[in-house]
Short mmCIF file of C-alpha atoms and ligand atoms in Angstrom, two decimals:
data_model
loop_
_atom_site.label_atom_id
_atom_site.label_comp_id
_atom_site.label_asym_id
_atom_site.label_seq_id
_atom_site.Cartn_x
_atom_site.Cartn_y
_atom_site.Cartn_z
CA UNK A 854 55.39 -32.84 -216.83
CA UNK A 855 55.35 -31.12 -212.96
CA UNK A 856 52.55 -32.72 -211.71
CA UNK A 857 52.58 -31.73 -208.31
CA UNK A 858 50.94 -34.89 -206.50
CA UNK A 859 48.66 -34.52 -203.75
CA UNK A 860 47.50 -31.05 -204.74
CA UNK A 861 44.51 -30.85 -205.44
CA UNK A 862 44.68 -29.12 -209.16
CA UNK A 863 43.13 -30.20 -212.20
CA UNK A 864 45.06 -32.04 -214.56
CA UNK A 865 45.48 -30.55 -218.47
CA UNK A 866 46.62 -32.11 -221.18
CA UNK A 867 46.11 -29.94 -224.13
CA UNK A 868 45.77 -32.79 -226.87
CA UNK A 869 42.98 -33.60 -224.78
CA UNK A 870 39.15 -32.83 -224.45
CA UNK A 871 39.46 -29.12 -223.85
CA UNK A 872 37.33 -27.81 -226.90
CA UNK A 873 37.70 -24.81 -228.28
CA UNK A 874 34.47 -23.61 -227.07
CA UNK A 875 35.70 -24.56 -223.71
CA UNK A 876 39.03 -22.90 -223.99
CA UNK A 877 37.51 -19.42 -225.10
CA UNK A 878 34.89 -19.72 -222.37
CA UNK A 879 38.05 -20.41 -219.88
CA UNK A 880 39.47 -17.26 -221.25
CA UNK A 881 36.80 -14.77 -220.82
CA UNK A 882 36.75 -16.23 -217.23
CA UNK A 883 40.62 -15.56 -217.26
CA UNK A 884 39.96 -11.98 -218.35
CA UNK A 885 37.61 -11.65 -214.98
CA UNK A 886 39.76 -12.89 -213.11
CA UNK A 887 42.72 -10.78 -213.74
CA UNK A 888 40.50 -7.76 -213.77
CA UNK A 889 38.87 -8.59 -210.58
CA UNK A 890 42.09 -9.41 -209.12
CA UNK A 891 40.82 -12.64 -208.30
CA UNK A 892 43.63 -14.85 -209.14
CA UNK A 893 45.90 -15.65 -206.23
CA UNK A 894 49.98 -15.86 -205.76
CA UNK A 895 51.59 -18.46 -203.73
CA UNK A 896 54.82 -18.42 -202.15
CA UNK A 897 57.34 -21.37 -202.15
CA UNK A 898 60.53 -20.98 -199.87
CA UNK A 899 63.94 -20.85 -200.95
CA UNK A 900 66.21 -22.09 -198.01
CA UNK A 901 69.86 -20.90 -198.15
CA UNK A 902 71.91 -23.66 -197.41
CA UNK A 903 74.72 -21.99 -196.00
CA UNK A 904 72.77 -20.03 -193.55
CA UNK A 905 69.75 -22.06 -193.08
CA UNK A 906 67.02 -19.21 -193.62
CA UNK A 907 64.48 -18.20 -195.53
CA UNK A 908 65.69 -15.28 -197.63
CA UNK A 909 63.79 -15.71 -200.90
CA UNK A 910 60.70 -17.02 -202.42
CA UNK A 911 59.25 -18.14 -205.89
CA UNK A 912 55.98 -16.31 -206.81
CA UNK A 913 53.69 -19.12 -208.10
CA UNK A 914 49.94 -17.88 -209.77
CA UNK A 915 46.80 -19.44 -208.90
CA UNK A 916 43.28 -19.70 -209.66
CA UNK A 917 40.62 -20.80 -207.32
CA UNK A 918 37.93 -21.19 -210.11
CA UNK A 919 34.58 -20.27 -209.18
CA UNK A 920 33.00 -23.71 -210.09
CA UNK A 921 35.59 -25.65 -211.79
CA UNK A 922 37.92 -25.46 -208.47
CA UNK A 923 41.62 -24.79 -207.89
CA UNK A 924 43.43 -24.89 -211.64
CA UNK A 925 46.92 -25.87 -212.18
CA UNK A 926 48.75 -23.00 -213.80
CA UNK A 927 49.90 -25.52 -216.28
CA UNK A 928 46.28 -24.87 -217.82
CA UNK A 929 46.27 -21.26 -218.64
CA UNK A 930 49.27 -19.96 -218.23
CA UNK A 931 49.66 -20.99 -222.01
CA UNK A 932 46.30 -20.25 -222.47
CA UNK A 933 47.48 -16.78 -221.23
CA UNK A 934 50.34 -17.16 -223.54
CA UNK A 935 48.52 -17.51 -226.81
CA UNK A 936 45.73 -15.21 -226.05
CA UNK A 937 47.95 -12.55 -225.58
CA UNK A 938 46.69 -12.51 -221.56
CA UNK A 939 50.01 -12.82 -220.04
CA UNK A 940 52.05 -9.44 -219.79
CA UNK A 941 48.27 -8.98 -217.90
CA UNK A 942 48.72 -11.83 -215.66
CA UNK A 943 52.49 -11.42 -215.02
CA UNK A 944 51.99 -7.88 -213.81
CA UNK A 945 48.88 -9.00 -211.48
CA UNK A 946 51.51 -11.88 -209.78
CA UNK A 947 54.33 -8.84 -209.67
CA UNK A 948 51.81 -6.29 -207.72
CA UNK A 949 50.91 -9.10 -205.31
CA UNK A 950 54.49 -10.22 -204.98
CA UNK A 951 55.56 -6.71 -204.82
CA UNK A 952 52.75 -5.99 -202.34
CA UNK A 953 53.73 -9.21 -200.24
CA UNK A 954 57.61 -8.18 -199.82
CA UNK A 955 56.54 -5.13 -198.49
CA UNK A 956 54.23 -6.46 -196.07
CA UNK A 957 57.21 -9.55 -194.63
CA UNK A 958 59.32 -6.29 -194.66
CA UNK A 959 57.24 -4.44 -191.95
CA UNK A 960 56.78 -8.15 -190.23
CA UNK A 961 61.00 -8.22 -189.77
CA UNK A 962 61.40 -10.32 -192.96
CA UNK A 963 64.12 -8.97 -195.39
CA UNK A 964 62.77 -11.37 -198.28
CA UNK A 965 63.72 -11.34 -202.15
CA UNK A 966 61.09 -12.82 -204.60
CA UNK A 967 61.19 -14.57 -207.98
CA UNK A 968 58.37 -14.34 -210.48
CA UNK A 969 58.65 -16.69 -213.56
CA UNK A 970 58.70 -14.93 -216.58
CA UNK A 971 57.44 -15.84 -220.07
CA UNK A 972 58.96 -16.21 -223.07
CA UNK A 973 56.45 -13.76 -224.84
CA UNK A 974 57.27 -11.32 -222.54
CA UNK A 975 60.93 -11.24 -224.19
CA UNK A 976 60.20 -8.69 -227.14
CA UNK A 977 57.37 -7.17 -225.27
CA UNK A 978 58.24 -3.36 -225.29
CA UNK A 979 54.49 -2.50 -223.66
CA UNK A 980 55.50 -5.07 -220.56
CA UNK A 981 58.91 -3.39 -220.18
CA UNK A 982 57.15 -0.09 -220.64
CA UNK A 983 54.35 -1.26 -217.29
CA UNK A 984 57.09 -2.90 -215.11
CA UNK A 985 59.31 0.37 -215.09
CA UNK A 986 56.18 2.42 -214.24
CA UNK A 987 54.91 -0.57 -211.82
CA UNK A 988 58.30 -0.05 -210.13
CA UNK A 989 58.16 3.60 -210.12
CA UNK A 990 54.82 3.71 -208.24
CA UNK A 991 55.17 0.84 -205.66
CA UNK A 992 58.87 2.61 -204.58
CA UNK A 993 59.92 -0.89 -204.18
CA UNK A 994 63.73 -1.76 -204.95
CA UNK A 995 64.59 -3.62 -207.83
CA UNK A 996 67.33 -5.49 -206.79
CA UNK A 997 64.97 -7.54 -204.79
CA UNK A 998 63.10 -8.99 -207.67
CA UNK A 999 64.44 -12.00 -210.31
CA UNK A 1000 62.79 -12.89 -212.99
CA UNK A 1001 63.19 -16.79 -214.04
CA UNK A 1002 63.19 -17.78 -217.91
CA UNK A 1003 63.47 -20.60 -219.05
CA UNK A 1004 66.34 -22.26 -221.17
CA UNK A 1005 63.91 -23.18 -224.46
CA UNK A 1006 62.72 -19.28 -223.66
CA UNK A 1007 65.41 -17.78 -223.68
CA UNK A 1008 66.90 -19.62 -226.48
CA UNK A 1009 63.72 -18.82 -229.09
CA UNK A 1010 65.45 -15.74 -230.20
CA UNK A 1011 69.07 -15.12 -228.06
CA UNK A 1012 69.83 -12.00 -229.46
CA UNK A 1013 66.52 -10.82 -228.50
CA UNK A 1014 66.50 -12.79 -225.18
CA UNK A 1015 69.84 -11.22 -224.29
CA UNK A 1016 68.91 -7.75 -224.63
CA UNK A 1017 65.27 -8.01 -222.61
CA UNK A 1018 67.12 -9.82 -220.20
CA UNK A 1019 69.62 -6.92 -220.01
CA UNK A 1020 67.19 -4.21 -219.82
CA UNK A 1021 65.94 -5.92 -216.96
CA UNK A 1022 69.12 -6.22 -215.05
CA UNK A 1023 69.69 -2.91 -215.70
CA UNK A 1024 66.98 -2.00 -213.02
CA UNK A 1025 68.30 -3.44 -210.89
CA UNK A 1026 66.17 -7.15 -211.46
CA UNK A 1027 68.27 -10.58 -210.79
CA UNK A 1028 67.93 -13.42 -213.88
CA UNK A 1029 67.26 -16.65 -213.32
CA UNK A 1030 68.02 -19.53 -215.83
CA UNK A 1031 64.60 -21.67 -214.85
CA UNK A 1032 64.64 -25.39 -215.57
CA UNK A 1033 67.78 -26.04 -216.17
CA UNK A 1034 69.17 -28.86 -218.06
CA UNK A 1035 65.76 -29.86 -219.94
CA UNK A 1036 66.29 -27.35 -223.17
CA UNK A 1037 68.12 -28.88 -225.99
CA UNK A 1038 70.67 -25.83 -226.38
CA UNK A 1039 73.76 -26.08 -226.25
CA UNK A 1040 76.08 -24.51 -223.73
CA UNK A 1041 76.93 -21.42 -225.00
CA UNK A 1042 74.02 -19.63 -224.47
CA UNK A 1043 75.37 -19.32 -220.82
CA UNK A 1044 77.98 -16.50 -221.55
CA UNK A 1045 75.29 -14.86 -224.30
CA UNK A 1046 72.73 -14.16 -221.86
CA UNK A 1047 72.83 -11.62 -218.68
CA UNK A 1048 72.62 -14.59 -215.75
CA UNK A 1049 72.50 -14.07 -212.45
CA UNK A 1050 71.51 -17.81 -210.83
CA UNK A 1051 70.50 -21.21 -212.36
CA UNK A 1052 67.87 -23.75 -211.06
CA UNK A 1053 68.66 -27.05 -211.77
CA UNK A 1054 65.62 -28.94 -212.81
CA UNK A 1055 63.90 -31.50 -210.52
CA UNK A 1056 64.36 -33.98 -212.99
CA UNK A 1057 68.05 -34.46 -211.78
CA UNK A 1058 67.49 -32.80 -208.52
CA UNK A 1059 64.86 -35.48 -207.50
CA UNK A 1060 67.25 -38.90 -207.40
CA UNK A 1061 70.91 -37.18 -207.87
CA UNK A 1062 71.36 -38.73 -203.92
CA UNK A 1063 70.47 -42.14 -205.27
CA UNK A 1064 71.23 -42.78 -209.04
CA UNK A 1065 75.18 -41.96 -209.87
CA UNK A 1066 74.33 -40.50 -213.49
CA UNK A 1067 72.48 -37.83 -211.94
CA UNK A 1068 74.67 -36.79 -208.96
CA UNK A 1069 77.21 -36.67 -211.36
CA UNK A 1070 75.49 -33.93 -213.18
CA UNK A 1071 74.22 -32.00 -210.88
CA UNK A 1072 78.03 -31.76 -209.23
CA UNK A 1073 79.52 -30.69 -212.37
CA UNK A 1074 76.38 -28.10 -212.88
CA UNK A 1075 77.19 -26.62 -209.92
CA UNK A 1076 80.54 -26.25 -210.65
CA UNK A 1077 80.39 -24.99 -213.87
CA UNK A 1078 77.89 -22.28 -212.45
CA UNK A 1079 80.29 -21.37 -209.67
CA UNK A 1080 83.28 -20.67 -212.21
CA UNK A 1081 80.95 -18.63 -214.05
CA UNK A 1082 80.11 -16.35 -211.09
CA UNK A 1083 76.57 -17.89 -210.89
CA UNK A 1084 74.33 -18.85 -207.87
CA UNK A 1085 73.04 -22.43 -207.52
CA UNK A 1086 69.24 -23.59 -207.16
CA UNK A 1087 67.93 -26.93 -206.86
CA UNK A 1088 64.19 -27.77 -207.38
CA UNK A 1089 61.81 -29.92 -206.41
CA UNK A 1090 64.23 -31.36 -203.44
CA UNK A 1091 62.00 -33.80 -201.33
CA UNK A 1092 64.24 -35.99 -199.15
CA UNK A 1093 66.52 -34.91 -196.70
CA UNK A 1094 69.41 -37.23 -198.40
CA UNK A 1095 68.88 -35.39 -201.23
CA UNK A 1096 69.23 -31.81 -199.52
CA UNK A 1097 72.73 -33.68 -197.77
CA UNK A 1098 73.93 -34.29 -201.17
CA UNK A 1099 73.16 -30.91 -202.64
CA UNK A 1100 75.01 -29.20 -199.33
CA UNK A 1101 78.25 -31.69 -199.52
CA UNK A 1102 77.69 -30.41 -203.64
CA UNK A 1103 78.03 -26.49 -202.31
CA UNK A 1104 74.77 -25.97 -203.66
CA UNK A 1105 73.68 -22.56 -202.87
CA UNK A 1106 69.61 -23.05 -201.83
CA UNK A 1107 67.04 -25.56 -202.24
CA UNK A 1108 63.50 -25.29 -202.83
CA UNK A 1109 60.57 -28.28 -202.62
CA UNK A 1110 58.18 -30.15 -200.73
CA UNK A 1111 61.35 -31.18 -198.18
CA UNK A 1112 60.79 -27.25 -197.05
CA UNK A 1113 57.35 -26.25 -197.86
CA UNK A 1114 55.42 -26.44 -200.78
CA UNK A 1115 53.38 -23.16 -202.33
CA UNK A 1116 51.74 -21.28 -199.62
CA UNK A 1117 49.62 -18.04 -199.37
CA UNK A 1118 51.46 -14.99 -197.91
CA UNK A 1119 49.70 -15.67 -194.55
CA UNK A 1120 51.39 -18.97 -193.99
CA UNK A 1121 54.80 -17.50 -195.45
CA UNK A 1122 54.48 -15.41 -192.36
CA UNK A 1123 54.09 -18.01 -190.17
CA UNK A 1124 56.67 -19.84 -192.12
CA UNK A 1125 59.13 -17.22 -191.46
CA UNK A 1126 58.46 -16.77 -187.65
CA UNK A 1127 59.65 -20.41 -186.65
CA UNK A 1128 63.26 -21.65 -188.01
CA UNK A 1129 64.32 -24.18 -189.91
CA UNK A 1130 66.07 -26.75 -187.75
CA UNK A 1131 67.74 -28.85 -190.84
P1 C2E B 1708 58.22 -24.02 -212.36
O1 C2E B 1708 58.62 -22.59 -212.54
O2 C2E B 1708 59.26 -25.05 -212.70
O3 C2E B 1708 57.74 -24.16 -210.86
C1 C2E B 1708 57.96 -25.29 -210.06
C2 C2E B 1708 56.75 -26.19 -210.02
O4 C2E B 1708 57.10 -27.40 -209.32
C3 C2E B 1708 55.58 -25.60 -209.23
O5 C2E B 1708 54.39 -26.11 -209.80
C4 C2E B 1708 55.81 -26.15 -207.84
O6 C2E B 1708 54.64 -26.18 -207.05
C5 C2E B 1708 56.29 -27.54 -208.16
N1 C2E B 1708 57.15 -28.07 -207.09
C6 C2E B 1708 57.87 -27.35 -206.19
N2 C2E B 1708 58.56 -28.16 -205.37
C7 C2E B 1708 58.29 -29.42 -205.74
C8 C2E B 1708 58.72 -30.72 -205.25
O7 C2E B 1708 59.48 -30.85 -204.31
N3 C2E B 1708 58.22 -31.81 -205.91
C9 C2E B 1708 57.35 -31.70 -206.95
N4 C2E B 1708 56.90 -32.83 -207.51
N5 C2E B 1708 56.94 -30.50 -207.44
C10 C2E B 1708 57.40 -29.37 -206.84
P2 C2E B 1708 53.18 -25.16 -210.20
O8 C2E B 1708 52.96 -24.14 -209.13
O9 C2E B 1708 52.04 -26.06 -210.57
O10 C2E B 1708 53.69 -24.38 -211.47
C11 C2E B 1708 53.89 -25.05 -212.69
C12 C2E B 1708 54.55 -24.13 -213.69
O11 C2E B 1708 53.68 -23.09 -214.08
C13 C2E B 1708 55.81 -23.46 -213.17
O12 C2E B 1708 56.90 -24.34 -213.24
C14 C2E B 1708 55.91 -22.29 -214.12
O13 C2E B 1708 56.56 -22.66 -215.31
C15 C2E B 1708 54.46 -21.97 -214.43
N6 C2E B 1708 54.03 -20.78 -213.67
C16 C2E B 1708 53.58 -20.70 -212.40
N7 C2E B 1708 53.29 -19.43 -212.06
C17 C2E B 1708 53.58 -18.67 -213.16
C18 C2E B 1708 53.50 -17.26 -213.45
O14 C2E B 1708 53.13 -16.41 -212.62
N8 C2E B 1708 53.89 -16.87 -214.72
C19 C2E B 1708 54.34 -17.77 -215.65
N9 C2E B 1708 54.70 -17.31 -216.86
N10 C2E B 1708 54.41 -19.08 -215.40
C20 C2E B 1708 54.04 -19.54 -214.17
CA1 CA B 1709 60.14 -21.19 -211.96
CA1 CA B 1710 61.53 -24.57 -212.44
CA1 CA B 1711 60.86 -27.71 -213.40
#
C-alpha cells in the first residue's frame, strides 16, 4: 500500500494490534478532532505539463495527534468510513480547501482543488444535501472543485455511482477516476460513469520510464483517455526521466515527490510564488 517513505506517519495495518478498545478510543478522539477543527489539510501540486504551472492541487487530510503524533490517513480514514465519521470529515477537508482557494485567489493564484471522495459518500443524500448548502454559503464556484473516486468505489454499485457522480457534475464539480488501473473492473465502466480526468496509479507511473510493460500501459492509458475526451494524471512521479516520459506520452499533469510532496497552505504559497524551472 502508499506508504509514503520518509514521512514521518505511523504505519497501520488493520489485521494488526489495533484493539478494539483502541480503535473506539481513536474514534472519540476523531470526533474531537473534527469538531474542534483540529485536523489539518495538505496540499500536493499538480504541475501542468504543457504550461509548466501550478494550476491545481490535491486536498490531502491530516492529523497531528495530540500524543500519538502525525497519523497517516490510511488509519482513520476507514476508521471514518465504518463509523459513519466521514461525510463529517470530508466536509471539514472541503471548508479548508474551499477556504484555502480563496485565500491563493486574493494572493494572485487562480488554483483548482481536488478532494478525494469516499465511496460511502456515493448514496449519501445528507452529504449531497451539506455540500450544496456548503457551496451556497462560501459563494465559491463549483467548477473549481473535483472530486476523485476511486475505480473499486465507483464500481460497488455503478448505477448508483453514476448518478451521485452526476449530481455532482451538475454543480458545476469536475470527476476524477482516482487510482487508476488497480480495480479489477472491467473497461466499461468508463462510458457509464460522468468522468472528467483519470489518474493513473503510481504503481505504473513509478517505473513506466524504465520497465517496457509499464510504459506500454501507461501510453495506451493515455490514449484511450484522450479519445474519450478525458484529462490525464500521473501519480506518484519521482524522477525527472519519468516526468520526460510522461511529457513525450502527452500526459496532461503530474503530481509527486519530483514536484513537492503534501504541504500546508502556507508553503503552497510560497510554492506558488517561485516557478517551476523543469
Ligand atoms: P491517494 O488519493 O492515492 O493519494 C496519494 C497518496 O500518495 C498520498 O498519501 C500522497 O502523499 C502519496 N504520494 C504523493 N506523491 C507521491 C510520490 O511521488 N511517491 C510516493 N511514494 N507517494 C506519493 P497520503 O496523503 O498518505 O494519503 C493516502 C490516501 O488516503 C490517499 O491516497 C487517499 O485515498 C486517502 N485520503 C487522504 N485524504 C483523504 C480525504 O480527505 N478523504 C478521503 N476519503 N480519503 C483521503
Ligand atoms: Ca486521490
Ligand atoms: Ca491516487
Ligand atoms: Ca494511488
Amino acid at each position: 500500500q502508499a506508504l509514503a517513505l520518509g514521512q514521518n506517519w505511523q504505519v497501520h495495518d488493520a489485521q494488526d494490534d489495533e484493539t478494539v478498545d483502541r480503535e473506539l478510543s481513536l474514534l472519540g478522539e476523531l470526533d474531537e478532532a473534527i469538531a474542534n477543527r483540529e485536523l489539518d489539510v495538505h496540499y500536493q501540486p499538480k504541475l501542468c505539463l504543457k504550461t509548466n504551472l501550478i494550476a491545481s492541487v490535491e486536498a490531502l487530510v491530516r492529523w497531528n495527534h495530540p500524543t500519538r503524533g502525525p497519523l497517516r490517513p490510511d488509519l482513520f480514514v476507514p476508521l471514518a468510513e465504518r463509523n459513519g465519521r466521514i461525510a463529517g470529515l470530508t466536509l471539514h477537508v472541503l471548508e479548508r480547501t474551499i477556504s484555502d482557494l480563496h485565500t491563493w485567489k486574493v494572493q494572485g493564484h487562480a488554483m483548482t482543488a481536488a478532494v478525494n471522495l469516499s465511496a460511502k459518500l456515493l448514496n449519501s443524500a445528507t452529504f449531497l444535501a451539506e455540500l450544496r448548502s456548503l457551496i451556497e454559503t462560501s459563494g465559491i464556484a463549483p467548477h473549481v472543485l473535483t472530486f476523485e473516486v476511486t475505480e473499486s468505489a465507483a464500481m460497488t454499485n455503478a448505477a448508483e455511482a453514476a448518478a451521485a457522480l452526476e449530481s455532482f457534475q451538475a454543480m458545476g464539480i469536475a470527476i476524477s477516476i482516482d487510482d487508476y488501473g488497480t480495480g479489477q473492473s472491467t473497461l466499461s465502466y468508463l462510458k457509464q460513469l460522468p468522468l472528467d480526468e483519470l489518474k493513473i496509479d503510481r504503481s505504473f507511473v513509478q517505473f513506466a520510464h524504465q520497465n517496457r510493460s509499464d510504459g506500454v500501459l501507461v501510453q495506451s492509458t493515455i490514449n484511450l483517455a484522450h479519445e474519450l475526451g478525458l484529462k490525464v494524471v500521473a501519480e506518484g512521479v519521482e524522477d525527472p526521466e519519468c516526468m520526460a516520459f510522461l511529457r513525450a506520452a502527452g500526459c496532461d499533469m503530474i503530481q509527486g515527490y519530483l514536484i513537492s510532496k503534501a504541504v500546508p497552505a502556507k508553503a503552497l504559497s510560497a510554492l506558488l510564488e517561485r516557478p517551476v524551472s523543469m
